[in-house]
């Protein structure tokens, strides 16, 4: 028996003195109201109404149990209201600061379409970890090696001018003798993590580039400014290059990629992002595909 539904029908009929009017107020067919009340009478062990052709009058037993039935209905309504409020409570999520306004807005809109309200907090990889540790956010997209992540984002280099080749080999940046100013590759804060930074630094050393030719910028804005004003390159995903109106190419002979996973204080939040929001997050990050 649906106890809450039966109590709702019982209370509604008792308030209106009619099965027809009570069923209409409860937004159920009269036959359904009759069945529910009959089931409640069987469960409680007593008759709730004296039925006449025109009225449904409470029996003494019905009068005695009506207050408890009202409490059941009120408790159920309070539970439903609390559940609706909880469903509307934003899930505060720390996301990469490299994500543009448009991509974050699209993630927010896609999440809302799936019944998830997000409160997005852009930050660097280390800041995202700290925000989660301090419970400033409920979940965070954390930077991990690409092979360990839920999402993998291939990286290449982007410049202000078109490239002549389909790929860019870092050894072509090696300066000749007497060259004082060499082209640089700028890393934005999002890529200042060991599994990206150390790999390209090792390649730099192995290819004989100068230490100053691979630089970690203080911000994405400053890195892009350096690229726009020179022949320097920005390490970034293809989607980010498009957003910044830069020309992008993969790096030849070197596999570079960002990896992302979800960390959360509550496991359900992480699972929710990995399942319900897997596609929107992948699009936001510029990932090849979500796991």
Tab-separated table of C-alpha atoms in Angstrom:
chain	number	residue	atom	x	y	z
A	1	UNK	CA	0.000	0.000	0.000
A	2	UNK	CA	1.114	3.533	-0.776
A	3	UNK	CA	0.699	4.948	2.742
A	4	UNK	CA	1.406	8.557	1.778
A	5	UNK	CA	-0.924	8.413	-1.221
A	6	UNK	CA	-3.664	6.782	0.870
A	7	UNK	CA	-3.325	9.396	3.615
A	8	UNK	CA	-3.447	12.187	1.029
A	9	UNK	CA	-6.683	10.784	-0.399
A	10	UNK	CA	-8.132	10.309	3.104
A	11	UNK	CA	-7.291	13.882	4.184
A	12	UNK	CA	-8.529	15.406	0.919
A	13	UNK	CA	-11.888	13.580	1.047
A	14	UNK	CA	-12.350	14.388	4.736
A	15	UNK	CA	-11.782	18.109	4.120
A	16	UNK	CA	-14.333	18.254	1.313
A	17	UNK	CA	-16.868	15.703	2.528
A	18	UNK	CA	-17.030	14.149	-0.913
A	19	UNK	CA	-15.105	11.427	-2.737
A	20	UNK	CA	-15.626	13.253	-6.028
A	21	UNK	CA	-14.388	16.617	-4.788
A	22	UNK	CA	-11.628	15.078	-2.654
A	23	UNK	CA	-10.273	13.028	-5.542
A	24	UNK	CA	-10.302	16.093	-7.815
A	25	UNK	CA	-8.398	18.137	-5.229
A	26	UNK	CA	-5.815	15.344	-4.878
A	27	UNK	CA	-5.589	15.181	-8.698
A	28	UNK	CA	-6.438	11.512	-8.889
A	29	UNK	CA	-9.456	9.654	-10.335
A	30	UNK	CA	-12.284	8.992	-7.895
A	31	UNK	CA	-11.816	5.244	-8.338
A	32	UNK	CA	-8.167	5.561	-7.273
A	33	UNK	CA	-9.137	7.593	-4.207
A	34	UNK	CA	-11.709	4.941	-3.253
A	35	UNK	CA	-9.186	2.110	-3.611
A	36	UNK	CA	-6.543	3.916	-1.594
A	37	UNK	CA	-8.918	4.744	1.233
A	38	UNK	CA	-10.241	1.175	1.235
A	39	UNK	CA	-6.682	-0.120	1.485
A	40	UNK	CA	-6.005	2.288	4.356
A	41	UNK	CA	-9.113	1.128	6.167
A	42	UNK	CA	-7.970	-2.479	5.815
A	43	UNK	CA	-4.507	-1.616	7.075
A	44	UNK	CA	-5.758	0.416	10.045
A	45	UNK	CA	-8.527	-2.014	10.921
A	46	UNK	CA	-11.482	0.352	10.894
A	47	UNK	CA	-13.917	2.199	8.645
A	48	UNK	CA	-12.985	5.840	7.996
A	49	UNK	CA	-16.153	7.129	6.316
A	50	UNK	CA	-19.876	6.614	6.406
A	51	UNK	CA	-20.747	6.895	2.731
A	52	UNK	CA	-24.057	8.343	1.525
A	53	UNK	CA	-25.058	9.249	-2.046
A	54	UNK	CA	-24.178	12.894	-1.403
A	55	UNK	CA	-21.588	12.956	1.368
A	56	UNK	CA	-18.680	11.127	2.892
A	57	UNK	CA	-18.889	11.621	6.654
A	58	UNK	CA	-16.054	10.671	8.970
A	59	UNK	CA	-16.732	7.849	11.372
A	60	UNK	CA	-15.604	8.263	14.992
A	61	UNK	CA	-12.633	6.047	14.091
A	62	UNK	CA	-11.885	8.311	11.128
A	63	UNK	CA	-12.020	11.402	13.351
A	64	UNK	CA	-9.496	9.836	15.724
A	65	UNK	CA	-6.937	8.858	13.095
A	66	UNK	CA	-7.281	11.950	10.875
A	67	UNK	CA	-4.697	14.079	12.794
A	68	UNK	CA	-2.057	11.363	12.361
A	69	UNK	CA	-2.889	11.082	8.657
A	70	UNK	CA	-2.419	14.837	8.295
A	71	UNK	CA	0.983	14.590	9.954
A	72	UNK	CA	1.998	11.892	7.459
A	73	UNK	CA	0.976	14.128	4.541
A	74	UNK	CA	2.726	17.172	6.009
A	75	UNK	CA	5.927	15.183	6.621
A	76	UNK	CA	5.864	13.862	3.059
A	77	UNK	CA	5.394	17.364	1.648
A	78	UNK	CA	8.255	18.694	3.783
A	79	UNK	CA	10.482	15.871	2.544
A	80	UNK	CA	9.630	16.655	-1.077
A	81	UNK	CA	10.386	20.359	-0.567
A	82	UNK	CA	13.714	19.587	1.101
A	83	UNK	CA	14.619	17.248	-1.761
A	84	UNK	CA	13.817	19.944	-4.344
A	85	UNK	CA	15.955	22.475	-2.467
A	86	UNK	CA	18.813	19.986	-2.188
A	87	UNK	CA	18.578	19.299	-5.921
A	88	UNK	CA	18.874	23.009	-6.657
A	89	UNK	CA	21.892	23.495	-4.363
A	90	UNK	CA	24.819	24.255	-6.657
A	91	UNK	CA	27.651	21.770	-6.889
A	92	UNK	CA	30.706	23.977	-6.431
A	93	UNK	CA	33.337	22.659	-8.841
A	94	UNK	CA	36.952	23.815	-9.226
A	95	UNK	CA	37.887	23.828	-12.912
A	96	UNK	CA	41.031	24.706	-14.889
A	97	UNK	CA	41.695	28.423	-15.115
A	98	UNK	CA	42.667	27.851	-18.737
A	99	UNK	CA	39.038	27.206	-19.696
A	100	UNK	CA	37.522	30.149	-21.531
A	101	UNK	CA	34.315	31.945	-20.659
A	102	UNK	CA	32.419	30.375	-23.558
A	103	UNK	CA	33.493	26.831	-22.724
A	104	UNK	CA	32.630	27.283	-19.044
A	105	UNK	CA	29.245	28.769	-19.946
A	106	UNK	CA	28.550	25.794	-22.208
A	107	UNK	CA	29.493	23.380	-19.418
A	108	UNK	CA	27.154	25.227	-17.052
A	109	UNK	CA	24.297	25.143	-19.577
A	110	UNK	CA	24.836	21.466	-20.437
A	111	UNK	CA	24.884	20.572	-16.732
A	112	UNK	CA	21.612	22.426	-16.100
A	113	UNK	CA	20.019	20.502	-18.970
A	114	UNK	CA	20.982	17.334	-17.088
A	115	UNK	CA	19.545	18.554	-13.790
A	116	UNK	CA	22.872	19.584	-12.226
A	117	UNK	CA	23.461	23.171	-11.096
A	118	UNK	CA	27.166	24.040	-11.035
A	119	UNK	CA	29.056	26.825	-9.307
A	120	UNK	CA	32.308	26.911	-11.304
A	121	UNK	CA	35.531	28.123	-9.697
A	122	UNK	CA	38.461	28.494	-12.165
A	123	UNK	CA	41.891	27.923	-10.603
A	124	UNK	CA	45.370	26.538	-11.220
A	125	UNK	CA	46.096	22.836	-10.584
A	126	UNK	CA	47.607	23.461	-7.135
A	127	UNK	CA	44.842	25.888	-6.197
A	128	UNK	CA	42.183	23.340	-7.129
A	129	UNK	CA	43.729	20.742	-4.834
A	130	UNK	CA	43.928	23.269	-2.010
A	131	UNK	CA	40.336	24.423	-2.517
A	132	UNK	CA	39.121	20.845	-2.224
A	133	UNK	CA	41.275	20.205	0.849
A	134	UNK	CA	39.864	23.327	2.528
A	135	UNK	CA	36.301	22.368	1.515
A	136	UNK	CA	35.892	25.556	-0.488
A	137	UNK	CA	34.505	23.361	-3.279
A	138	UNK	CA	32.655	20.059	-3.301
A	139	UNK	CA	34.657	18.666	-6.208
A	140	UNK	CA	37.615	19.515	-8.415
A	141	UNK	CA	38.946	18.550	-11.834
A	142	UNK	CA	42.447	17.500	-10.846
A	143	UNK	CA	45.531	17.296	-13.063
A	144	UNK	CA	46.875	13.752	-13.435
A	145	UNK	CA	49.032	11.935	-16.003
A	146	UNK	CA	47.010	11.493	-19.184
A	147	UNK	CA	47.148	7.690	-19.007
A	148	UNK	CA	45.593	7.772	-15.533
A	149	UNK	CA	42.834	10.280	-16.182
A	150	UNK	CA	39.170	10.116	-17.061
A	151	UNK	CA	39.805	12.767	-19.722
A	152	UNK	CA	42.895	13.219	-21.899
A	153	UNK	CA	43.679	16.479	-23.695
A	154	UNK	CA	46.415	16.379	-26.399
A	155	UNK	CA	48.783	19.332	-26.391
A	156	UNK	CA	50.597	21.049	-29.219
A	157	UNK	CA	52.047	24.481	-29.866
A	158	UNK	CA	50.322	27.587	-31.169
A	159	UNK	CA	51.678	30.778	-32.676
A	160	UNK	CA	50.455	34.075	-33.999
A	161	UNK	CA	51.491	33.219	-37.578
A	162	UNK	CA	50.561	30.198	-39.735
A	163	UNK	CA	52.965	27.249	-39.806
A	164	UNK	CA	54.629	25.911	-42.936
A	165	UNK	CA	54.560	22.268	-41.767
A	166	UNK	CA	51.887	19.961	-40.364
A	167	UNK	CA	53.902	19.383	-37.192
A	168	UNK	CA	56.411	21.434	-35.229
A	169	UNK	CA	59.641	19.763	-34.162
A	170	UNK	CA	61.248	21.389	-31.180
A	171	UNK	CA	64.734	20.972	-32.610
A	172	UNK	CA	63.835	23.551	-35.265
A	173	UNK	CA	63.816	26.109	-32.460
A	174	UNK	CA	67.493	25.502	-31.750
A	175	UNK	CA	69.214	28.866	-32.282
A	176	UNK	CA	72.169	29.159	-34.611
A	177	UNK	CA	75.511	30.596	-33.648
A	178	UNK	CA	75.460	34.257	-32.887
A	179	UNK	CA	71.681	34.332	-32.395
A	180	UNK	CA	70.990	36.238	-29.196
A	181	UNK	CA	67.214	35.975	-29.079
A	182	UNK	CA	65.815	32.462	-29.547
A	183	UNK	CA	62.178	31.474	-29.973
A	184	UNK	CA	60.555	30.261	-26.794
A	185	UNK	CA	57.788	27.850	-25.844
A	186	UNK	CA	55.561	29.260	-23.138
A	187	UNK	CA	53.831	27.019	-20.627
A	188	UNK	CA	50.716	28.369	-18.979
A	189	UNK	CA	50.042	27.685	-15.273
A	190	UNK	CA	47.704	24.800	-16.176
A	191	UNK	CA	50.687	22.888	-17.570
A	192	UNK	CA	53.033	23.638	-14.687
A	193	UNK	CA	52.646	20.057	-13.447
A	194	UNK	CA	55.342	17.348	-13.468
A	195	UNK	CA	53.792	15.070	-16.092
A	196	UNK	CA	53.731	17.929	-18.646
A	197	UNK	CA	56.445	20.351	-17.544
A	198	UNK	CA	59.141	17.776	-16.848
A	199	UNK	CA	58.561	15.947	-20.108
A	200	UNK	CA	59.021	19.017	-22.281
A	201	UNK	CA	61.979	20.186	-20.158
A	202	UNK	CA	63.716	16.853	-20.750
A	203	UNK	CA	63.045	17.172	-24.477
A	204	UNK	CA	64.459	20.693	-24.398
A	205	UNK	CA	67.692	19.479	-22.812
A	206	UNK	CA	67.983	16.443	-25.078
A	207	UNK	CA	67.582	18.581	-28.211
A	208	UNK	CA	70.136	21.142	-27.118
A	209	UNK	CA	67.776	24.083	-26.651
A	210	UNK	CA	68.665	26.821	-24.220
A	211	UNK	CA	67.111	26.613	-20.722
A	212	UNK	CA	65.389	29.944	-21.387
A	213	UNK	CA	63.566	28.539	-24.411
A	214	UNK	CA	60.936	26.697	-22.344
A	215	UNK	CA	59.348	29.090	-19.874
A	216	UNK	CA	56.487	28.772	-17.374
A	217	UNK	CA	54.421	31.957	-17.532
A	218	UNK	CA	52.876	33.606	-14.502
A	219	UNK	CA	49.459	33.630	-16.173
A	220	UNK	CA	47.747	32.590	-19.378
A	221	UNK	CA	47.279	36.237	-20.299
A	222	UNK	CA	50.984	37.016	-20.049
A	223	UNK	CA	51.886	33.896	-22.034
A	224	UNK	CA	49.502	34.805	-24.859
A	225	UNK	CA	50.821	38.377	-24.864
A	226	UNK	CA	54.359	37.069	-25.363
A	227	UNK	CA	53.223	34.891	-28.273
A	228	UNK	CA	51.218	37.642	-29.955
A	229	UNK	CA	54.162	39.990	-29.842
A	230	UNK	CA	56.795	37.610	-31.222
A	231	UNK	CA	57.478	34.317	-32.986
A	232	UNK	CA	57.220	32.469	-29.665
A	233	UNK	CA	54.863	29.514	-29.185
A	234	UNK	CA	52.248	28.617	-26.587
A	235	UNK	CA	51.825	25.049	-25.374
A	236	UNK	CA	48.072	24.409	-25.436
A	237	UNK	CA	45.246	22.180	-26.755
A	238	UNK	CA	43.882	22.801	-30.249
A	239	UNK	CA	40.519	24.002	-28.915
A	240	UNK	CA	42.189	26.628	-26.738
A	241	UNK	CA	44.277	27.845	-29.683
A	242	UNK	CA	41.076	28.313	-31.692
A	243	UNK	CA	39.535	30.322	-28.871
A	244	UNK	CA	42.653	32.506	-28.679
A	245	UNK	CA	42.745	32.907	-32.478
A	246	UNK	CA	46.171	31.258	-32.721
A	247	UNK	CA	47.483	28.745	-35.275
A	248	UNK	CA	48.019	25.286	-33.760
A	249	UNK	CA	50.141	22.268	-34.669
A	250	UNK	CA	51.049	19.041	-32.832
A	251	UNK	CA	54.616	18.590	-31.637
A	252	UNK	CA	56.521	16.073	-33.734
A	253	UNK	CA	58.213	13.171	-31.965
A	254	UNK	CA	56.888	14.106	-28.536
A	255	UNK	CA	53.583	13.064	-26.952
A	256	UNK	CA	52.277	15.735	-24.616
A	257	UNK	CA	48.837	15.663	-23.013
A	258	UNK	CA	46.925	16.914	-20.038
A	259	UNK	CA	45.074	14.366	-17.959
A	260	UNK	CA	42.121	15.079	-15.698
A	261	UNK	CA	40.178	13.201	-13.092
A	262	UNK	CA	37.578	14.172	-10.505
A	263	UNK	CA	38.224	14.415	-6.785
A	264	UNK	CA	35.418	15.127	-4.353
A	265	UNK	CA	34.724	15.205	-0.655
A	266	UNK	CA	31.687	12.986	-1.273
A	267	UNK	CA	32.053	10.038	-3.620
A	268	UNK	CA	28.588	10.559	-5.099
A	269	UNK	CA	29.621	13.988	-6.403
A	270	UNK	CA	32.611	12.513	-8.236
A	271	UNK	CA	30.505	9.704	-9.710
A	272	UNK	CA	27.871	12.191	-10.811
A	273	UNK	CA	30.423	14.263	-12.721
A	274	UNK	CA	32.053	11.200	-14.314
A	275	UNK	CA	28.710	9.857	-15.538
A	276	UNK	CA	26.068	12.560	-16.019
A	277	UNK	CA	28.590	15.231	-17.023
A	278	UNK	CA	31.294	13.172	-18.746
A	279	UNK	CA	30.558	14.572	-22.211
A	280	UNK	CA	30.112	18.237	-21.203
A	281	UNK	CA	33.324	18.156	-19.158
A	282	UNK	CA	35.205	16.597	-22.087
A	283	UNK	CA	33.999	19.360	-24.397
A	284	UNK	CA	34.941	22.018	-21.864
A	285	UNK	CA	38.451	20.652	-21.456
A	286	UNK	CA	38.970	20.074	-25.171
A	287	UNK	CA	39.458	16.359	-24.538
A	288	UNK	CA	39.751	13.824	-27.338
A	289	UNK	CA	37.185	11.591	-25.645
A	290	UNK	CA	35.936	10.817	-22.184
A	291	UNK	CA	36.611	7.444	-20.621
